[in-house]
Coordinates of C-alpha atoms (C1' of nucleotides) in Angstrom, one line a residue:
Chain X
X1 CA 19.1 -14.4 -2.7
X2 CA 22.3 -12.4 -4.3
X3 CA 24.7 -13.3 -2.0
X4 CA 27.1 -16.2 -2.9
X5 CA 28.1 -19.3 -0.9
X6 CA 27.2 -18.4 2.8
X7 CA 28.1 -20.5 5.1
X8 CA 26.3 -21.0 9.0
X9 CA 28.5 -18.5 10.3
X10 CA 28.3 -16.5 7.4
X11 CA 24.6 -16.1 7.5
X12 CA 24.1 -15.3 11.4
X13 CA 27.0 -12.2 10.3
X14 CA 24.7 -11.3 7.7
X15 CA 21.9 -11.4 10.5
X16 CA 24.0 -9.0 12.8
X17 CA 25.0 -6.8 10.4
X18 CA 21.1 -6.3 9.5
X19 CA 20.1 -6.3 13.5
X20 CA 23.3 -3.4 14.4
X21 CA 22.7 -1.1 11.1
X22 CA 18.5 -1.1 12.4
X23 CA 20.4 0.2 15.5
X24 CA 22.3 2.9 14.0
X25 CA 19.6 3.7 11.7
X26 CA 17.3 3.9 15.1
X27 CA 20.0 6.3 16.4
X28 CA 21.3 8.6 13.6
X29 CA 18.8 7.9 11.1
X30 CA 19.6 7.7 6.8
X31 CA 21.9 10.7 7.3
X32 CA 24.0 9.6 10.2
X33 CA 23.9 5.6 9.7
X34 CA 26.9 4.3 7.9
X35 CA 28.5 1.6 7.0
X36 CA 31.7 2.6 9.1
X37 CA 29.7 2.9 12.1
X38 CA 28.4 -0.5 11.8
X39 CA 31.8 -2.1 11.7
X40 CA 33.5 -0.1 14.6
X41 CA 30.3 -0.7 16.6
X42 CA 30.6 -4.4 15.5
X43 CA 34.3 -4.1 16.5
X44 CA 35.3 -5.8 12.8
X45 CA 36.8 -4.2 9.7
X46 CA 34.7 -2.0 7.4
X47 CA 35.5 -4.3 4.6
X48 CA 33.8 -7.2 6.6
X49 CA 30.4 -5.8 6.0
X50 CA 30.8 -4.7 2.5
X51 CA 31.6 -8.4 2.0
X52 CA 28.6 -9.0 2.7
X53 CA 26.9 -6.1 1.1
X54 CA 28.2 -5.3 -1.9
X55 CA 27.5 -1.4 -1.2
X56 CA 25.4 0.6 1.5
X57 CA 21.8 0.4 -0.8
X58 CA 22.4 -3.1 -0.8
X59 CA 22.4 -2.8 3.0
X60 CA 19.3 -0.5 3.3
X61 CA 17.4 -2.4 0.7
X62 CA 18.1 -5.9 2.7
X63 CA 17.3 -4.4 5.9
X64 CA 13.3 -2.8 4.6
X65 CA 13.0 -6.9 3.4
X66 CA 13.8 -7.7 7.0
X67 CA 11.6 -5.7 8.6
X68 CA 8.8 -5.8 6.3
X69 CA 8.8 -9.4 7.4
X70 CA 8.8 -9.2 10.7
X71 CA 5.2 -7.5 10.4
X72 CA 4.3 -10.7 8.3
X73 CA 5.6 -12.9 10.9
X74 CA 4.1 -11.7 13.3
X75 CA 0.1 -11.6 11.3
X76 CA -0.3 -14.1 9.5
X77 CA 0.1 -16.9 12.5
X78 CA -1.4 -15.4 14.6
X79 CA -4.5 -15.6 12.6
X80 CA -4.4 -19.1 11.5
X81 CA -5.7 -20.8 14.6
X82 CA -9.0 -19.1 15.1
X83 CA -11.8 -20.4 13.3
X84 CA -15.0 -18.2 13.7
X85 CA -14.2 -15.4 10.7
X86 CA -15.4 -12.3 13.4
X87 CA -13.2 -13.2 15.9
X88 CA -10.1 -13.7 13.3
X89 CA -11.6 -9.9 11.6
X90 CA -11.3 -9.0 15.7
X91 CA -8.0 -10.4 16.5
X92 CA -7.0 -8.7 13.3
X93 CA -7.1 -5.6 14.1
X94 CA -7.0 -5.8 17.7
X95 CA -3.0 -6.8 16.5
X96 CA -2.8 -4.0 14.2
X97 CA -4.2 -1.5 16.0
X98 CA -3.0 -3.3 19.8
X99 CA -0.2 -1.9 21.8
X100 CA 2.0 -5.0 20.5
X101 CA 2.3 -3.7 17.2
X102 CA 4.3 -0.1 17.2
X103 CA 6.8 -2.4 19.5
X104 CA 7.4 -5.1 16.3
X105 CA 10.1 -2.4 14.8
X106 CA 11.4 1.1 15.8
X107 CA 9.3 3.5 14.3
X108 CA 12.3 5.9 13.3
X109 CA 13.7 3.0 11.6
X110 CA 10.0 2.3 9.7
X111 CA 9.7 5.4 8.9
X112 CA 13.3 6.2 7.8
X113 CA 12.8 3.6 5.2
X114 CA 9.6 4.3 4.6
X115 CA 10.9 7.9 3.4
X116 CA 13.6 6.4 1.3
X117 CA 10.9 4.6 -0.8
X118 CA 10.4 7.8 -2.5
X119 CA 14.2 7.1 -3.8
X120 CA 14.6 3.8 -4.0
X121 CA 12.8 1.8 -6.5
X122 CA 13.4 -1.7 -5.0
X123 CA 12.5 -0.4 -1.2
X124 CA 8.9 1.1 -2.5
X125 CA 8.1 -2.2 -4.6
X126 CA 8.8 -3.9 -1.3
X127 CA 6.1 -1.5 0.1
X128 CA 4.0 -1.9 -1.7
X129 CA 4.1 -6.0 -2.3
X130 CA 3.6 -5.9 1.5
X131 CA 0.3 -3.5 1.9
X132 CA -1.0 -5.3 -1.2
X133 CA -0.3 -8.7 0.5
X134 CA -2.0 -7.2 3.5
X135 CA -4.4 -5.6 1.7
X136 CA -5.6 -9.1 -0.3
X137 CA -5.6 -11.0 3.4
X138 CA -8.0 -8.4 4.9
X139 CA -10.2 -8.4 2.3
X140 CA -10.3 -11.7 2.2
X141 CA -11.5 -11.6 5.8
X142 CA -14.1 -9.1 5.6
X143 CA -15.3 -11.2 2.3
X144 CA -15.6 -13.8 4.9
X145 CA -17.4 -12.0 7.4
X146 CA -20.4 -11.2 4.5
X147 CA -20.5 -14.9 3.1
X148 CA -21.0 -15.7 6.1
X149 CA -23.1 -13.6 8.4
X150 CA -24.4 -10.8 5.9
X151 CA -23.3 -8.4 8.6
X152 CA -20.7 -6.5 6.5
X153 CA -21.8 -5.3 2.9
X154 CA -20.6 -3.3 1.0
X155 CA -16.6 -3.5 -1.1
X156 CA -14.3 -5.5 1.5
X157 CA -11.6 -4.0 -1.1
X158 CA -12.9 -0.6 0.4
X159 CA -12.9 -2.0 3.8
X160 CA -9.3 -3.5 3.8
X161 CA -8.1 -0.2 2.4
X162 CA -10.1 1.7 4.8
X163 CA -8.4 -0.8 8.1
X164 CA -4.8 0.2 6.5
X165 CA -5.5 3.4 6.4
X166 CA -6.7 3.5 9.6
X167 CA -3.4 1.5 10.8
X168 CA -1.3 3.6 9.5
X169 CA -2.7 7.0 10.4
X170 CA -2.9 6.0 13.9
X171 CA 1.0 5.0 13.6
X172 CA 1.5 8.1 12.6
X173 CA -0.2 9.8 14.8
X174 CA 1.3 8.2 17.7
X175 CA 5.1 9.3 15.9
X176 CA 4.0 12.9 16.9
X177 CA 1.1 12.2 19.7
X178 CA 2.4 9.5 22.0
X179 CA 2.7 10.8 25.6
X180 CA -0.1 13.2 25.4
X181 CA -2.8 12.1 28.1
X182 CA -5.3 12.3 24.8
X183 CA -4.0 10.3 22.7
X184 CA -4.2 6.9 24.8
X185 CA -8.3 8.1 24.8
X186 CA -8.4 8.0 21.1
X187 CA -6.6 4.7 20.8
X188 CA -9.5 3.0 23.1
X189 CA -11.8 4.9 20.3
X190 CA -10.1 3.5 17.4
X191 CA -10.1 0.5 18.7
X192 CA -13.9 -0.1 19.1
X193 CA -14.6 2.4 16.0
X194 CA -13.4 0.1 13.7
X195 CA -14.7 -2.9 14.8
X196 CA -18.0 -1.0 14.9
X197 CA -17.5 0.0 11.5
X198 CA -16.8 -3.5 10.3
X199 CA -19.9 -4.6 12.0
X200 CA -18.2 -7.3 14.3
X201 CA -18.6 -4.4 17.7
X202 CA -21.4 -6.0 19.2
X203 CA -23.6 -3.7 21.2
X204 CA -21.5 0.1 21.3
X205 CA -22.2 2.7 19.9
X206 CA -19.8 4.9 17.8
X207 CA -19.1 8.1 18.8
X208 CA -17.8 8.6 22.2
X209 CA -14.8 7.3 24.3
X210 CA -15.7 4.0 26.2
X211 CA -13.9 6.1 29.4
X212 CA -16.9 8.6 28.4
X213 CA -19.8 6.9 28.4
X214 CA -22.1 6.8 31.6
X215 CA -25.2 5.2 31.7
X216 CA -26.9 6.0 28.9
X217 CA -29.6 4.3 26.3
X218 CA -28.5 2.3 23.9
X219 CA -31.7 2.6 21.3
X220 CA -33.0 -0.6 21.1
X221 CA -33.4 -1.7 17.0
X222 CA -29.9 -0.3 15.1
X223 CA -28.0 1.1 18.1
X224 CA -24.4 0.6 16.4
X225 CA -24.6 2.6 13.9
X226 CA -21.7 0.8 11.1
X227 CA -21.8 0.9 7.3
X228 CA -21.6 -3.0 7.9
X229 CA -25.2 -3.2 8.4
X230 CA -27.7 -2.0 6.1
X231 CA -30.3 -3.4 3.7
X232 CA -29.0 -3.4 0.8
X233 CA -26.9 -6.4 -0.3
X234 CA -25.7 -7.0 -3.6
X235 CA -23.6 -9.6 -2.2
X236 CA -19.9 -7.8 -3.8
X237 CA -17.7 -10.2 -4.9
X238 CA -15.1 -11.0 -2.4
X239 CA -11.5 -11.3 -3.1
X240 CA -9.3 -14.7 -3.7
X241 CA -9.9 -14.4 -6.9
X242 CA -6.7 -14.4 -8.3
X243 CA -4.1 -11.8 -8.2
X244 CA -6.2 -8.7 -8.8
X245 CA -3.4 -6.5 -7.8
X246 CA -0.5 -7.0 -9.3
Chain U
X1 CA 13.3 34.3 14.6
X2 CA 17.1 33.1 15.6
X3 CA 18.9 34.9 12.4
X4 CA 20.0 38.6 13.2
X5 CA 19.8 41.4 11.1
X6 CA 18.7 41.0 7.5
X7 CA 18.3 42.9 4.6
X8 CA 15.5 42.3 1.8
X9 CA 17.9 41.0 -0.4
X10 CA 18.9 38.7 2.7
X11 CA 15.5 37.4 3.4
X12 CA 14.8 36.6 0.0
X13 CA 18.2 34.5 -0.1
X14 CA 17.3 32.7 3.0
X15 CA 14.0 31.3 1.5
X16 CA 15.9 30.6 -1.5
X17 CA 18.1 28.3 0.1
X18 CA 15.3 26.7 1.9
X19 CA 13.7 26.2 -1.3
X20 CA 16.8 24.7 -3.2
X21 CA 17.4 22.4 -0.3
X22 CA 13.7 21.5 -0.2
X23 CA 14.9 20.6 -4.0
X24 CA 17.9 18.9 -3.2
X25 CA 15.8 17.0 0.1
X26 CA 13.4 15.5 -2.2
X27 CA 15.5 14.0 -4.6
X28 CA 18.6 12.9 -2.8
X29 CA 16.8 12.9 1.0
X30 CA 18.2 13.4 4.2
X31 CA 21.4 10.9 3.4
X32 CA 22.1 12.7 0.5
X33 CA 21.2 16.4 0.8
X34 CA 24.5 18.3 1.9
X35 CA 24.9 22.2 2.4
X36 CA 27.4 22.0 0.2
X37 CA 25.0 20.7 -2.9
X38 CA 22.4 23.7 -2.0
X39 CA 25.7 26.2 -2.5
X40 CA 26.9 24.1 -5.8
X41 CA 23.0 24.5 -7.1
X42 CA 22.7 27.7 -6.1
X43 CA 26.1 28.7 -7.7
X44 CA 27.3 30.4 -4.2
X45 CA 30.1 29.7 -1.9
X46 CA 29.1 27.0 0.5
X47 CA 30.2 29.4 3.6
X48 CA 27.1 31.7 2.1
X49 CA 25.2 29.0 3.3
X50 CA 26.3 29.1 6.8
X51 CA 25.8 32.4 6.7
X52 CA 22.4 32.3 6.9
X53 CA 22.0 28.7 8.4
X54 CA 24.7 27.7 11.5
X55 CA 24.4 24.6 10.9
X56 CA 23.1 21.7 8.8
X57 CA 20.2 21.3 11.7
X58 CA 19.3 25.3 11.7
X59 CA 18.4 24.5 8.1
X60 CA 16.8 21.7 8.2
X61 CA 14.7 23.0 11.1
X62 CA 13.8 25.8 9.7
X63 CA 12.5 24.2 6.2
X64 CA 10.4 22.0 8.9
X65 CA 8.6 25.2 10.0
X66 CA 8.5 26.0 6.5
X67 CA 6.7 23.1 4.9
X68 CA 4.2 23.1 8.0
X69 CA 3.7 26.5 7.5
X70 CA 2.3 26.1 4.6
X71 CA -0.3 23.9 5.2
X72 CA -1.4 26.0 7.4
X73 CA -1.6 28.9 5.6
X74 CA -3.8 27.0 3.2
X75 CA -6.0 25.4 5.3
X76 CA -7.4 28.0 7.6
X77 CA -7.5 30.6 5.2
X78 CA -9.8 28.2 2.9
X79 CA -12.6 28.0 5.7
X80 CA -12.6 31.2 6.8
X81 CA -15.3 32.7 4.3
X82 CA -17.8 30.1 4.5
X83 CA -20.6 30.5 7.2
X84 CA -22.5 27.6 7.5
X85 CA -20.7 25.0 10.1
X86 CA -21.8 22.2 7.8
X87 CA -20.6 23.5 4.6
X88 CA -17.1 24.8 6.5
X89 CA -16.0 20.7 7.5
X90 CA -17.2 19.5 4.4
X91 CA -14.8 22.6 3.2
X92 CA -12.4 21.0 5.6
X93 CA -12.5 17.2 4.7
X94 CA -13.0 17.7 0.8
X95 CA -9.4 19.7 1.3
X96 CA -8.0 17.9 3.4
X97 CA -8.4 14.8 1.6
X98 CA -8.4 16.4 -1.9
X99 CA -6.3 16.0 -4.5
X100 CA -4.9 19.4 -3.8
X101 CA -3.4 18.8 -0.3
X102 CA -1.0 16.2 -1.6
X103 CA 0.8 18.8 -3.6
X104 CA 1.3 21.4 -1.0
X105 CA 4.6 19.5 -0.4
X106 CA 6.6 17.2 -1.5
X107 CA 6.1 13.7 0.0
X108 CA 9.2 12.8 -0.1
X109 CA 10.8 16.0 2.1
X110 CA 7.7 15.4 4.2
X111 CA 8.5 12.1 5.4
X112 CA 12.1 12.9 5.8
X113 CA 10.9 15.5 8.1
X114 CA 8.4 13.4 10.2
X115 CA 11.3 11.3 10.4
X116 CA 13.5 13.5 12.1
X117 CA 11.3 14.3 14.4
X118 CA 12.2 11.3 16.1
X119 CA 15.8 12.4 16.6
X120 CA 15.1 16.1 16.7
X121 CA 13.1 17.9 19.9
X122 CA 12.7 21.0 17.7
X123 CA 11.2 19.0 14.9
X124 CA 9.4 16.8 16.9
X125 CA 7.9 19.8 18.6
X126 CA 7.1 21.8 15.5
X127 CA 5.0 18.7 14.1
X128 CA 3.5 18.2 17.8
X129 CA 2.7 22.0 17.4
X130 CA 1.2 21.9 14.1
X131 CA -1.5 18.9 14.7
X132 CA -2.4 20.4 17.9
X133 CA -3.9 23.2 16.2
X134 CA -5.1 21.3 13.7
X135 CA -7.2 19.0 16.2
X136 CA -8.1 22.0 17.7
X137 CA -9.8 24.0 14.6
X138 CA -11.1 20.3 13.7
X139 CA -12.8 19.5 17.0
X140 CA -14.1 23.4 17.2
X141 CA -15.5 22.8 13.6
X142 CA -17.6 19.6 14.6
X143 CA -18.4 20.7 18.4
X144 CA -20.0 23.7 16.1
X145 CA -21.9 21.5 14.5
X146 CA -23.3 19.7 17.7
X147 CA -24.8 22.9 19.1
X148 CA -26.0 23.4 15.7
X149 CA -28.0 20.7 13.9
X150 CA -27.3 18.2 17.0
X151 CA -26.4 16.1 13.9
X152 CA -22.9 15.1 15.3
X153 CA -23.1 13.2 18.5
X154 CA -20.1 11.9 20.9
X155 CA -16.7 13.9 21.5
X156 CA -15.4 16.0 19.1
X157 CA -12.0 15.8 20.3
X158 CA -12.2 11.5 19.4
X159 CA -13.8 13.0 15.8
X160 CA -11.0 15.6 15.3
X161 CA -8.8 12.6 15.7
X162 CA -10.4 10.3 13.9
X163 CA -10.1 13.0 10.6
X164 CA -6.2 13.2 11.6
X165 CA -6.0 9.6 11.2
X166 CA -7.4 9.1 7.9
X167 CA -5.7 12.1 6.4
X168 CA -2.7 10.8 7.3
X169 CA -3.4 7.5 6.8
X170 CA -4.3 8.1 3.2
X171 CA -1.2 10.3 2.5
X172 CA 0.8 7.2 3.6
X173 CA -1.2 4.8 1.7
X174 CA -1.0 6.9 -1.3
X175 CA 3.2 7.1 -1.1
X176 CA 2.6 3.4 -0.9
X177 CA -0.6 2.8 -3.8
X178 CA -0.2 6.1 -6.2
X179 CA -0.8 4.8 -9.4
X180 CA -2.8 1.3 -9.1
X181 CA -6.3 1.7 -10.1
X182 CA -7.7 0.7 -6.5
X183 CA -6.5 3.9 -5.1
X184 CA -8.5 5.9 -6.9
X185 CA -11.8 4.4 -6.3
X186 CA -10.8 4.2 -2.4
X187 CA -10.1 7.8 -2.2
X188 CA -13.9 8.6 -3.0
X189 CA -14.7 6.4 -0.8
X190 CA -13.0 7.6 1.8
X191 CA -14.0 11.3 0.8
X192 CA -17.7 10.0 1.3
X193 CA -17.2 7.8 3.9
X194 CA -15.4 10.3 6.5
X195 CA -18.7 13.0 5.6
X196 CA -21.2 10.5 6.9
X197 CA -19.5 9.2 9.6
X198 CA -19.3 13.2 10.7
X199 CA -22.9 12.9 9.9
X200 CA -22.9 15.4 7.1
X201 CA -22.7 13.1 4.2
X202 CA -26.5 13.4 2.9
X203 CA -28.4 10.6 2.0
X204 CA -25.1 8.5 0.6
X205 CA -25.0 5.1 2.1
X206 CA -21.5 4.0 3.6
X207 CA -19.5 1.0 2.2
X208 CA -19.6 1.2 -1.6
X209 CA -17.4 2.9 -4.0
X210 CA -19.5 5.2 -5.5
X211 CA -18.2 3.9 -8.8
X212 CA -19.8 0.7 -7.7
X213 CA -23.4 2.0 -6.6
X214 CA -25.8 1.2 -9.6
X215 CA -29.5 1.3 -9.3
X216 CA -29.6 0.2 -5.8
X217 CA -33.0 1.1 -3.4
X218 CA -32.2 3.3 -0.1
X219 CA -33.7 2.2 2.7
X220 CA -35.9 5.3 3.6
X221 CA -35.6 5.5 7.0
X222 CA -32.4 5.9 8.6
X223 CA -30.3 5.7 5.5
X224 CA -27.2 6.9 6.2
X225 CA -24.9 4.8 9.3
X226 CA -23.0 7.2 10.9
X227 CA -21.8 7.7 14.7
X228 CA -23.1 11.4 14.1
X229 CA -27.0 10.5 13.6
X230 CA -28.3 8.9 17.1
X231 CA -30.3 8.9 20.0
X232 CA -28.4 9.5 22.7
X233 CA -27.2 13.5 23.3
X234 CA -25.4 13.6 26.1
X235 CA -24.1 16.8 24.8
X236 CA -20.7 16.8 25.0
X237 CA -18.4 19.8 25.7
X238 CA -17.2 21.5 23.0
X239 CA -14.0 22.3 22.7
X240 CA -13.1 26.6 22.7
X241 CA -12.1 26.4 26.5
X242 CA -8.9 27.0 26.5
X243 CA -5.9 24.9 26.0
X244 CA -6.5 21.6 27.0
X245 CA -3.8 19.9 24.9
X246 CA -0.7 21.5 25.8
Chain G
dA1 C1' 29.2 61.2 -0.2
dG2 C1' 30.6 58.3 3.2
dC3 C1' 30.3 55.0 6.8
dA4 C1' 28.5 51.0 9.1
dT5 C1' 26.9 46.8 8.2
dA6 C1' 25.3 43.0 5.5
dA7 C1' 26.3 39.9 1.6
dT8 C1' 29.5 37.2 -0.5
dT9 C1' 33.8 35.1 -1.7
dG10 C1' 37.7 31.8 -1.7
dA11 C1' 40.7 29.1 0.3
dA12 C1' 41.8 25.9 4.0
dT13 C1' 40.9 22.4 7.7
dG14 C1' 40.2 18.0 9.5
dT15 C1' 36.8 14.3 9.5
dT16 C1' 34.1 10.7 7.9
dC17 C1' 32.7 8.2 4.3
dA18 C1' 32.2 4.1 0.7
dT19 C1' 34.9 1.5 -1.7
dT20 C1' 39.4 -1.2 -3.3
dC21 C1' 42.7 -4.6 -2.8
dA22 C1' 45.9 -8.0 -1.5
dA23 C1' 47.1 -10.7 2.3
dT24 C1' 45.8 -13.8 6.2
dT25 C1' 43.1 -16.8 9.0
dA26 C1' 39.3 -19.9 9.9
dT27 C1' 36.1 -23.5 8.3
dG28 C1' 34.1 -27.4 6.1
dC29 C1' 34.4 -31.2 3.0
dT30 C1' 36.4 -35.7 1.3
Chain V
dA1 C1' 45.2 -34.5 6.5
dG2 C1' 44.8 -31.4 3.1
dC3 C1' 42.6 -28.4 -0.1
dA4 C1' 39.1 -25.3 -1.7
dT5 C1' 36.6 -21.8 -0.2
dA6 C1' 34.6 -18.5 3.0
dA7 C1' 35.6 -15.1 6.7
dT8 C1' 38.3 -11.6 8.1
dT9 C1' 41.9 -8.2 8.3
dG10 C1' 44.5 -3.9 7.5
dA11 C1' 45.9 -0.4 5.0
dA12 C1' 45.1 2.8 1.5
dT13 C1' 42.4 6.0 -1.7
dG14 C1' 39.9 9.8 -3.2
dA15 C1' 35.6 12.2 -2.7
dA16 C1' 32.4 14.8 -0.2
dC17 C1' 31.4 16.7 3.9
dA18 C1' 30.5 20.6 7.7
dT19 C1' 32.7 24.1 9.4
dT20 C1' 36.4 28.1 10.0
dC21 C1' 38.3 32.4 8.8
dA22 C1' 39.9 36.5 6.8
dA23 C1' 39.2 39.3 3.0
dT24 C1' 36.2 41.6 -0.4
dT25 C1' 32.2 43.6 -2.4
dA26 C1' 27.5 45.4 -2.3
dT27 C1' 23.9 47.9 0.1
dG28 C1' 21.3 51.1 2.8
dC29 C1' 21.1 54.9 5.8
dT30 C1' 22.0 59.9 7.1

DNA sequence: AGCATAATTGAATGTTCATTCAATTATGCT
DNA sequence: AGCATAATTGAATGAACATTCAATTATGCT
């Protein structure tokens, strides 16, 4: 996009330059990542990679766009082939909230430039054009899901920003909970909560661990208790309508 | 803790220099914040620095303890007068997800922290530390309001979680959304919705915007969805006995 | 008042950094 | 084959950095 002429070879160093800064930045993080480092652990000359990138923001900036994309790549296919709208809401967030996600990109290096959003005007706009992007799909979803079965009511705007929110706490969380024998209990939780609260959980009940529950009554009429299923309908309008966001 | 003997006057100079380099950390961050800036802003000879800080990671660990410190020192303080276990996690959540808890600190040294901590044991360990007991006083909260009103049902250590998760999901979301319109309305939502789903949210039905609810009939009966208004008791064990995280 | 100790200075060190520039080598096009 | 252009080198620059040390000033205690 800015770069000049780039030839083959010229685009798969542009590639590696991208693929060995995500490692430094994995290692030493904003402070310690340089562009020196790259090069010397690239064996080339410093001047090689600012050929390439015209200065280190440069760098970061193209690096967040690669990234960012990955997490794209990696959604929006794997939705495409599944027909019934509660099993694409299901394999939704079964993805985001699965154990394949956290593994798409190192969470130091996620969060690193996550943190330099607060700095760096063209790294937050990227943010945000990729939650809002996110955002539209998931609504778009859950809009699905209420055209269709009148199982979920309610704003699926709410409900897509709710499932982010969710995503992203639990990311979080995992940053400073991951190992603790606990924490692999919630994620089973999470997992079922949200499908429960989407309305797309089938029988469970909210509430408790599945590796808690032993034999107990399920109350036959509204057992899964979800703010996807109530009277009330006032069918809200579902997204697609345009660019509402920006 | 780790510094040796200090005067008044020396104490009061080592929170100033965390507080100019919680300064410098949020506009510059982590690449850019330097001992020597804190000295240059401070108007102080950069060895004053190291004085009172080792090294660049003393400081930067000790502003960690800092900045968690305080939300501590906000939050338990704030529930401590209030008797009635309902009223004390509404206390909790309306805080917690306030507008005020944003502003305790800066989102931008935050998130350089958290960062760290996937570099640094210390800082890892200080954020490990500081959620612990935050899931701790959260599930003791709700596990009070079992063997209270039996209102909440399931385990309270998933439901401390679960609050965890959207606070911090919603902090991120906000460094992301701050400032479209949407936000707003989804941070009442998610005010509301977390009180029902912890089963103290009144008659409020989950899944609309409160800015969107006009004129719309309730069904009498069991209003409300939430996981904490069921059949099944099951009673689960409170938390209280002993350390069962760490 | 005087002494121990803490606070602070100022200068110096060597390292690493981003960035520059001109020169050289490799590549692709016709 | 030859020429334009891209890829790459290598050396050099100056700034900022964390850290050191010895010397000086302020402070608090008895």
């Amino acid at each position: 996009m800015s770069t000049g002429k780039l030839t083959r070879k010229g685009e798969a160093r542009r590639k590696e330059i991208l693929e060995v800064f995500h490692d430094v930045l994995s290692c030493e993080g904003l402070e310690g990542a340089s562009m020196s480092k790259v090069a010397s652990r690239m064996g080339v000359a410093p001047s090689l990679i600012m050929h390439y990138f015209p200065s280190k923001e440069e760098m970061v900036v193209a690096l967040v766009d690669h990234i960012l994309a990955r997490y794209e790549e990696t959604f929006l296919p794997r939705l495409r082939g599944i027909g019934d709208p509660e099993e694409r809401l299901r394999a939704a967030t079964d993805l985001l909230l699965g154990p394949e996600w956290p593994g798409l990109v190192d969470e130091a290096v996620f969060y690193a430039c996550y943190s330099l959003g607060f700095r760096d005007r063209r790294v937050r706009e990227s943010f945000r054009r990729m939650y809002a992007r996110l955002r539209e799909v998931l609504a778009e979803e859950i809009a699905a899901l209420m055209d269709e079965g009148a199982v979920v009511r309610g704003d699926p705007w709410n409900a897509a920003d709710l499932v982010i929110t969710l995503l992203e706490g639990y990311d979080f969380y995992r940053g400073v909970m991951e190992g603790e024998k606990h924490f692999e209990d919630f994620g089973r939780f999470l997992r079922e909560t949200v499908l429960t609260l989407l309305g797309t959980g089938g029988e469970k009940e909210l509430g408790v661990s599945p590796s808690q529950v032993q034999a107990r009554q399920v109350p036959s009429g509204e057992a899964a208790a979800s703010y996807t299923r109530a009277a009330s309908a006032e069918k809200a309008r579902g997204p697609g309508g345009g660019a509402r966001t920006r």
